Amino acid sequence: MKDWFTIDKIDETTYIISEYRHWEETHSYLLIGSARCLLIDTGLGICDIYEQVRKLTNKPITAIATHIHWDHIGGHKYFPDFYAHRAELEWLNGKFPLPIQTVRDMVIDRCDLPEGFDINKYAMFQGTPPRVLDGGEIIDLGDRKIQALHTPGHSPGHLCFWERERGYVFTGDLIYKDTLFAYYPSTDPQAYLQSLEVIAALPSIRLFPAHHSLDIQPEIAVRMRNAFRELNANGKLRHGSGTFDYGDWAIWL
């Protein structure tokens, strides 16, 4: 059976750990510094991402979530040192707005699960982060500094991560090629526009999304921002207005 995880190298100290056997094609990112490492998102939790990380580094690891959705925190159980945004702490304490059966249904939806995997034992990660973020913090890895940017819209505590020295932006679920989700009650289309304004203004060189195609360039942030601006001007940037298709991406409001 083919492996659950696929590992790709961005540069000598930055790796992508992908889960292509689920339809959402979730990507986590390992950033290795001289003193410690940052793991941006930990995936679905179906297989052990810690084993994959340890193949790449033996340094201390901090896990950080772009947001507290099941497909981004599934492997947090392997990382006692983790950070989360203040706005989503309740989701780590039994108050995630979807029942566990709905989450389990999404886990198995269009998924090539490993043999022997018991979906009835799948649970949302719960815990208390040693460090709570509000946005704006600099995470020092020794020779690398990563800034946490509060970018709500897809979720109230969504974070993007900006590494100025390399021009990298890790965009989570704010930006990717496919249908963006802003229709859940916990989403905020107006905040989404403001977050796109922030990311589009960065002098970025590469964007790294949490899902689907890795062939994504900074210009897409500008196109998304402009489309959101137009939707807003036409009174359509609100829940229930429908799905709008822009070719290589769409937004479901």
mmCIF file of C-alpha atoms in Angstrom:
data_model
loop_
_atom_site.group_PDB
_atom_site.id
_atom_site.type_symbol
_atom_site.label_atom_id
_atom_site.label_comp_id
_atom_site.label_asym_id
_atom_site.label_seq_id
_atom_site.Cartn_x
_atom_site.Cartn_y
_atom_site.Cartn_z
ATOM 1 C CA MET A 1 0.000 0.000 0.000
ATOM 2 C CA LYS A 2 1.298 3.438 -0.869
ATOM 3 C CA ASP A 3 2.363 5.689 1.978
ATOM 4 C CA TRP A 4 -0.116 8.016 3.639
ATOM 5 C CA PHE A 5 2.303 10.960 3.680
ATOM 6 C CA THR A 6 4.222 12.527 0.820
ATOM 7 C CA ILE A 7 7.236 14.701 1.676
ATOM 8 C CA ASP A 8 8.535 17.449 -0.603
ATOM 9 C CA LYS A 9 11.450 19.830 -0.025
ATOM 10 C CA ILE A 10 11.016 23.594 -0.468
ATOM 11 C CA ASP A 11 14.605 24.371 0.504
ATOM 12 C CA GLU A 12 17.284 22.803 2.716
ATOM 13 C CA THR A 13 15.375 23.563 5.934
ATOM 14 C CA THR A 14 11.728 23.734 4.823
ATOM 15 C CA TYR A 15 9.536 20.745 3.976
ATOM 16 C CA ILE A 16 5.964 19.996 2.924
ATOM 17 C CA ILE A 17 4.248 16.980 4.481
ATOM 18 C CA SER A 18 1.151 16.202 2.409
ATOM 19 C CA GLU A 19 -1.825 13.856 2.769
ATOM 20 C CA TYR A 20 -2.980 13.237 -0.787
ATOM 21 C CA ARG A 21 -5.146 10.198 -0.003
ATOM 22 C CA HIS A 22 -7.894 12.450 1.341
ATOM 23 C CA TRP A 23 -9.774 14.633 -1.158
ATOM 24 C CA GLU A 24 -8.763 17.844 0.643
ATOM 25 C CA GLU A 25 -5.078 17.098 -0.020
ATOM 26 C CA THR A 26 -3.910 18.669 3.214
ATOM 27 C CA HIS A 27 -0.419 20.155 3.523
ATOM 28 C CA SER A 28 1.589 20.703 6.713
ATOM 29 C CA TYR A 29 4.895 22.586 6.717
ATOM 30 C CA LEU A 30 8.048 21.904 8.711
ATOM 31 C CA LEU A 31 10.345 24.897 9.217
ATOM 32 C CA ILE A 32 13.720 23.914 10.679
ATOM 33 C CA GLY A 33 15.687 26.582 12.525
ATOM 34 C CA SER A 34 19.098 26.468 14.163
ATOM 35 C CA ALA A 35 17.554 26.160 17.640
ATOM 36 C CA ARG A 36 14.149 24.609 17.090
ATOM 37 C CA CYS A 37 11.457 23.834 14.529
ATOM 38 C CA LEU A 38 7.961 24.992 13.732
ATOM 39 C CA LEU A 39 5.362 22.615 12.329
ATOM 40 C CA ILE A 40 2.567 24.598 10.700
ATOM 41 C CA ASP A 41 -0.549 22.408 10.996
ATOM 42 C CA THR A 42 -0.442 18.706 11.814
ATOM 43 C CA GLY A 43 -2.942 17.305 9.317
ATOM 44 C CA LEU A 44 -5.812 14.904 9.720
ATOM 45 C CA GLY A 45 -4.372 12.680 12.448
ATOM 46 C CA ILE A 46 -5.111 9.497 10.516
ATOM 47 C CA CYS A 47 -1.452 8.432 10.553
ATOM 48 C CA ASP A 48 1.454 9.512 12.759
ATOM 49 C CA ILE A 49 2.942 12.748 11.411
ATOM 50 C CA TYR A 50 5.476 12.782 14.267
ATOM 51 C CA GLU A 51 7.291 9.838 12.668
ATOM 52 C CA GLN A 52 7.601 11.803 9.431
ATOM 53 C CA VAL A 53 8.919 14.899 11.184
ATOM 54 C CA ARG A 54 11.534 12.884 13.061
ATOM 55 C CA LYS A 55 12.895 11.614 9.740
ATOM 56 C CA LEU A 56 13.761 15.228 8.926
ATOM 57 C CA THR A 57 14.957 16.685 12.244
ATOM 58 C CA ASN A 58 15.823 15.797 15.838
ATOM 59 C CA LYS A 59 15.406 19.363 17.128
ATOM 60 C CA PRO A 60 12.616 20.513 19.488
ATOM 61 C CA ILE A 61 9.322 21.041 17.685
ATOM 62 C CA THR A 62 6.498 23.490 18.270
ATOM 63 C CA ALA A 63 3.231 22.780 16.472
ATOM 64 C CA ILE A 64 1.145 25.748 15.412
ATOM 65 C CA ALA A 65 -2.270 25.653 13.775
ATOM 66 C CA THR A 66 -3.457 27.975 11.050
ATOM 67 C CA HIS A 67 -6.850 27.310 12.641
ATOM 68 C CA ILE A 68 -8.589 24.793 14.867
ATOM 69 C CA HIS A 69 -10.354 22.661 12.266
ATOM 70 C CA TRP A 70 -10.095 18.871 12.446
ATOM 71 C CA ASP A 71 -7.976 18.551 9.289
ATOM 72 C CA HIS A 72 -5.310 20.917 10.663
ATOM 73 C CA ILE A 73 -4.914 19.701 14.253
ATOM 74 C CA GLY A 74 -5.241 15.931 13.908
ATOM 75 C CA GLY A 75 -1.588 15.339 14.746
ATOM 76 C CA HIS A 76 -1.398 17.813 17.632
ATOM 77 C CA LYS A 77 -1.660 14.878 20.029
ATOM 78 C CA TYR A 78 2.010 14.125 19.258
ATOM 79 C CA PHE A 79 3.236 17.644 20.087
ATOM 80 C CA PRO A 80 2.749 18.862 23.674
ATOM 81 C CA ASP A 81 4.307 22.226 22.772
ATOM 82 C CA PHE A 82 1.699 23.884 20.560
ATOM 83 C CA TYR A 83 0.300 27.367 19.976
ATOM 84 C CA ALA A 84 -3.231 28.467 19.104
ATOM 85 C CA HIS A 85 -5.095 31.735 18.565
ATOM 86 C CA ARG A 86 -7.153 33.064 21.444
ATOM 87 C CA ALA A 87 -10.354 33.282 19.382
ATOM 88 C CA GLU A 88 -10.505 29.508 18.933
ATOM 89 C CA LEU A 89 -9.533 28.217 22.367
ATOM 90 C CA GLU A 90 -13.080 27.014 23.049
ATOM 91 C CA TRP A 91 -12.826 24.747 20.016
ATOM 92 C CA LEU A 92 -9.992 22.976 21.846
ATOM 93 C CA ASN A 93 -12.236 22.539 24.860
ATOM 94 C CA GLY A 94 -15.227 20.611 23.548
ATOM 95 C CA LYS A 95 -17.067 23.466 21.845
ATOM 96 C CA PHE A 96 -16.219 22.914 18.182
ATOM 97 C CA PRO A 97 -19.392 23.841 16.250
ATOM 98 C CA LEU A 98 -19.750 20.468 14.479
ATOM 99 C CA PRO A 99 -20.701 17.153 16.123
ATOM 100 C CA ILE A 100 -18.088 14.419 16.085
ATOM 101 C CA GLN A 101 -20.113 12.216 13.728
ATOM 102 C CA THR A 102 -20.154 14.993 11.129
ATOM 103 C CA VAL A 103 -16.380 15.321 11.492
ATOM 104 C CA ARG A 104 -15.951 11.552 11.105
ATOM 105 C CA ASP A 105 -18.094 11.605 7.966
ATOM 106 C CA MET A 106 -15.789 14.282 6.515
ATOM 107 C CA VAL A 107 -12.723 12.226 7.427
ATOM 108 C CA ILE A 108 -13.941 9.227 5.435
ATOM 109 C CA ASP A 109 -15.445 11.259 2.576
ATOM 110 C CA ARG A 110 -13.542 10.372 -0.624
ATOM 111 C CA CYS A 111 -10.657 9.068 1.443
ATOM 112 C CA ASP A 112 -8.354 6.103 0.753
ATOM 113 C CA LEU A 113 -8.046 5.142 4.418
ATOM 114 C CA PRO A 114 -5.224 2.903 5.670
ATOM 115 C CA GLU A 115 -6.141 -0.727 6.203
ATOM 116 C CA GLY A 116 -7.460 -1.298 9.709
ATOM 117 C CA PHE A 117 -8.246 2.343 10.451
ATOM 118 C CA ASP A 118 -11.217 2.558 12.848
ATOM 119 C CA ILE A 119 -13.205 5.697 12.122
ATOM 120 C CA ASN A 120 -15.236 5.212 15.312
ATOM 121 C CA LYS A 121 -12.114 5.958 17.351
ATOM 122 C CA TYR A 122 -11.381 9.200 15.508
ATOM 123 C CA ALA A 123 -11.687 12.210 17.820
ATOM 124 C CA MET A 124 -11.078 15.958 17.609
ATOM 125 C CA PHE A 125 -7.872 16.969 19.362
ATOM 126 C CA GLN A 126 -8.529 18.730 22.654
ATOM 127 C CA GLY A 127 -6.023 20.489 24.871
ATOM 128 C CA THR A 128 -4.668 23.698 26.350
ATOM 129 C CA PRO A 129 -1.872 25.403 24.397
ATOM 130 C CA PRO A 130 1.211 26.416 26.420
ATOM 131 C CA ARG A 131 1.179 29.680 24.438
ATOM 132 C CA VAL A 132 -1.848 31.631 23.218
ATOM 133 C CA LEU A 133 -1.497 33.967 20.244
ATOM 134 C CA ASP A 134 -3.360 37.146 19.308
ATOM 135 C CA GLY A 135 -1.534 37.873 16.046
ATOM 136 C CA GLY A 136 1.599 39.883 15.408
ATOM 137 C CA GLU A 137 3.916 37.657 17.455
ATOM 138 C CA ILE A 138 7.380 36.768 16.152
ATOM 139 C CA ILE A 139 8.331 33.113 16.592
ATOM 140 C CA ASP A 140 12.121 32.818 16.823
ATOM 141 C CA LEU A 141 13.600 29.528 15.600
ATOM 142 C CA GLY A 142 17.185 30.673 16.109
ATOM 143 C CA ASP A 143 18.165 31.771 12.624
ATOM 144 C CA ARG A 144 14.616 32.103 11.319
ATOM 145 C CA LYS A 145 11.860 34.439 12.445
ATOM 146 C CA ILE A 146 8.230 33.721 11.602
ATOM 147 C CA GLN A 147 5.472 36.277 12.167
ATOM 148 C CA ALA A 148 1.953 35.133 13.034
ATOM 149 C CA LEU A 149 -0.660 37.239 11.218
ATOM 150 C CA HIS A 150 -4.257 37.170 12.418
ATOM 151 C CA THR A 151 -6.254 36.610 9.215
ATOM 152 C CA PRO A 152 -9.872 35.817 10.159
ATOM 153 C CA GLY A 153 -12.580 35.050 7.636
ATOM 154 C CA HIS A 154 -12.455 31.306 7.110
ATOM 155 C CA SER A 155 -12.436 31.000 10.902
ATOM 156 C CA PRO A 156 -12.324 33.575 13.716
ATOM 157 C CA GLY A 157 -8.772 32.798 14.817
ATOM 158 C CA HIS A 158 -7.234 31.919 11.472
ATOM 159 C CA LEU A 159 -3.507 32.660 11.203
ATOM 160 C CA CYS A 160 -1.159 33.039 8.254
ATOM 161 C CA PHE A 161 2.592 32.883 8.800
ATOM 162 C CA TRP A 162 5.044 35.305 7.182
ATOM 163 C CA GLU A 163 8.764 34.689 6.869
ATOM 164 C CA ARG A 164 10.026 38.022 5.593
ATOM 165 C CA GLU A 165 13.646 36.966 4.973
ATOM 166 C CA ARG A 166 12.622 34.235 2.525
ATOM 167 C CA GLY A 167 9.431 35.870 1.247
ATOM 168 C CA TYR A 168 7.340 32.861 2.291
ATOM 169 C CA VAL A 169 3.683 33.108 3.285
ATOM 170 C CA PHE A 170 1.938 30.034 4.688
ATOM 171 C CA THR A 171 -1.701 30.789 3.939
ATOM 172 C CA GLY A 172 -3.686 28.001 5.594
ATOM 173 C CA ASP A 173 -7.287 27.977 4.351
ATOM 174 C CA LEU A 174 -7.344 31.679 3.522
ATOM 175 C CA ILE A 175 -5.809 31.140 0.074
ATOM 176 C CA TYR A 176 -5.625 28.006 -2.065
ATOM 177 C CA LYS A 177 -6.645 26.857 -5.539
ATOM 178 C CA ASP A 178 -10.109 25.304 -5.300
ATOM 179 C CA THR A 179 -13.341 26.372 -3.618
ATOM 180 C CA LEU A 180 -12.724 28.565 -0.575
ATOM 181 C CA PHE A 181 -15.254 28.164 2.234
ATOM 182 C CA ALA A 182 -16.885 31.213 3.801
ATOM 183 C CA TYR A 183 -20.447 29.953 4.224
ATOM 184 C CA TYR A 184 -20.316 28.349 7.676
ATOM 185 C CA PRO A 185 -21.823 30.420 10.506
ATOM 186 C CA SER A 186 -18.316 30.597 12.036
ATOM 187 C CA THR A 187 -16.950 32.295 8.901
ATOM 188 C CA ASP A 188 -16.963 36.046 8.226
ATOM 189 C CA PRO A 189 -16.881 37.206 4.571
ATOM 190 C CA GLN A 190 -16.128 40.832 5.476
ATOM 191 C CA ALA A 191 -13.213 39.809 7.687
ATOM 192 C CA TYR A 192 -12.049 37.540 4.860
ATOM 193 C CA LEU A 193 -11.688 40.578 2.591
ATOM 194 C CA GLN A 194 -9.668 42.461 5.198
ATOM 195 C CA SER A 195 -7.365 39.453 5.630
ATOM 196 C CA LEU A 196 -6.825 39.237 1.874
ATOM 197 C CA GLU A 197 -5.908 42.932 1.920
ATOM 198 C CA VAL A 198 -3.149 42.096 4.421
ATOM 199 C CA ILE A 199 -1.714 39.138 2.487
ATOM 200 C CA ALA A 200 -1.960 40.822 -0.926
ATOM 201 C CA ALA A 201 0.092 43.758 0.395
ATOM 202 C CA LEU A 202 3.031 41.594 1.528
ATOM 203 C CA PRO A 203 6.183 41.553 -0.648
ATOM 204 C CA SER A 204 5.941 37.781 -0.853
ATOM 205 C CA ILE A 205 7.879 35.515 -3.194
ATOM 206 C CA ARG A 206 6.024 32.244 -2.614
ATOM 207 C CA LEU A 207 2.688 31.211 -1.132
ATOM 208 C CA PHE A 208 2.166 27.847 0.528
ATOM 209 C CA PRO A 209 -1.488 26.781 0.923
ATOM 210 C CA ALA A 210 -2.964 24.190 3.269
ATOM 211 C CA HIS A 211 -4.812 22.319 0.512
ATOM 212 C CA HIS A 212 -4.643 21.161 -3.087
ATOM 213 C CA SER A 213 -2.257 22.510 -5.740
ATOM 214 C CA LEU A 214 1.179 23.695 -4.659
ATOM 215 C CA ASP A 215 1.552 25.550 -7.953
ATOM 216 C CA ILE A 216 0.402 28.854 -6.531
ATOM 217 C CA GLN A 217 1.966 32.290 -6.909
ATOM 218 C CA PRO A 218 1.600 35.541 -4.922
ATOM 219 C CA GLU A 219 -0.460 37.134 -7.693
ATOM 220 C CA ILE A 220 -3.432 34.974 -6.736
ATOM 221 C CA ALA A 221 -3.735 36.899 -3.466
ATOM 222 C CA VAL A 222 -4.183 40.112 -5.441
ATOM 223 C CA ARG A 223 -6.759 38.499 -7.730
ATOM 224 C CA MET A 224 -8.686 37.147 -4.759
ATOM 225 C CA ARG A 225 -8.595 40.497 -2.994
ATOM 226 C CA ASN A 226 -9.859 42.256 -6.102
ATOM 227 C CA ALA A 227 -12.672 39.731 -6.556
ATOM 228 C CA PHE A 228 -13.708 40.128 -2.920
ATOM 229 C CA ARG A 229 -13.657 43.896 -3.325
ATOM 230 C CA GLU A 230 -15.982 43.592 -6.326
ATOM 231 C CA LEU A 231 -18.332 41.234 -4.487
ATOM 232 C CA ASN A 232 -18.428 43.674 -1.604
ATOM 233 C CA ALA A 233 -19.165 46.632 -3.910
ATOM 234 C CA ASN A 234 -22.055 44.669 -5.433
ATOM 235 C CA GLY A 235 -23.515 43.735 -2.049
ATOM 236 C CA LYS A 236 -22.707 40.040 -2.494
ATOM 237 C CA LEU A 237 -19.970 39.594 0.093
ATOM 238 C CA ARG A 238 -22.316 37.974 2.603
ATOM 239 C CA HIS A 239 -23.531 34.562 3.680
ATOM 240 C CA GLY A 240 -26.041 32.958 1.342
ATOM 241 C CA SER A 241 -25.119 34.849 -1.807
ATOM 242 C CA GLY A 242 -23.873 31.691 -3.545
ATOM 243 C CA THR A 243 -20.710 30.322 -5.138
ATOM 244 C CA PHE A 244 -18.604 32.474 -7.428
ATOM 245 C CA ASP A 245 -16.139 30.799 -9.808
ATOM 246 C CA TYR A 246 -12.982 32.575 -10.968
ATOM 247 C CA GLY A 247 -11.350 29.758 -12.939
ATOM 248 C CA ASP A 248 -8.545 28.384 -10.774
ATOM 249 C CA TRP A 249 -10.412 29.205 -7.548
ATOM 250 C CA ALA A 250 -13.932 29.889 -6.285
ATOM 251 C CA ILE A 251 -15.610 31.191 -3.140
ATOM 252 C CA TRP A 252 -18.671 29.667 -1.487
ATOM 253 C CA LEU A 253 -20.469 32.316 0.545
#
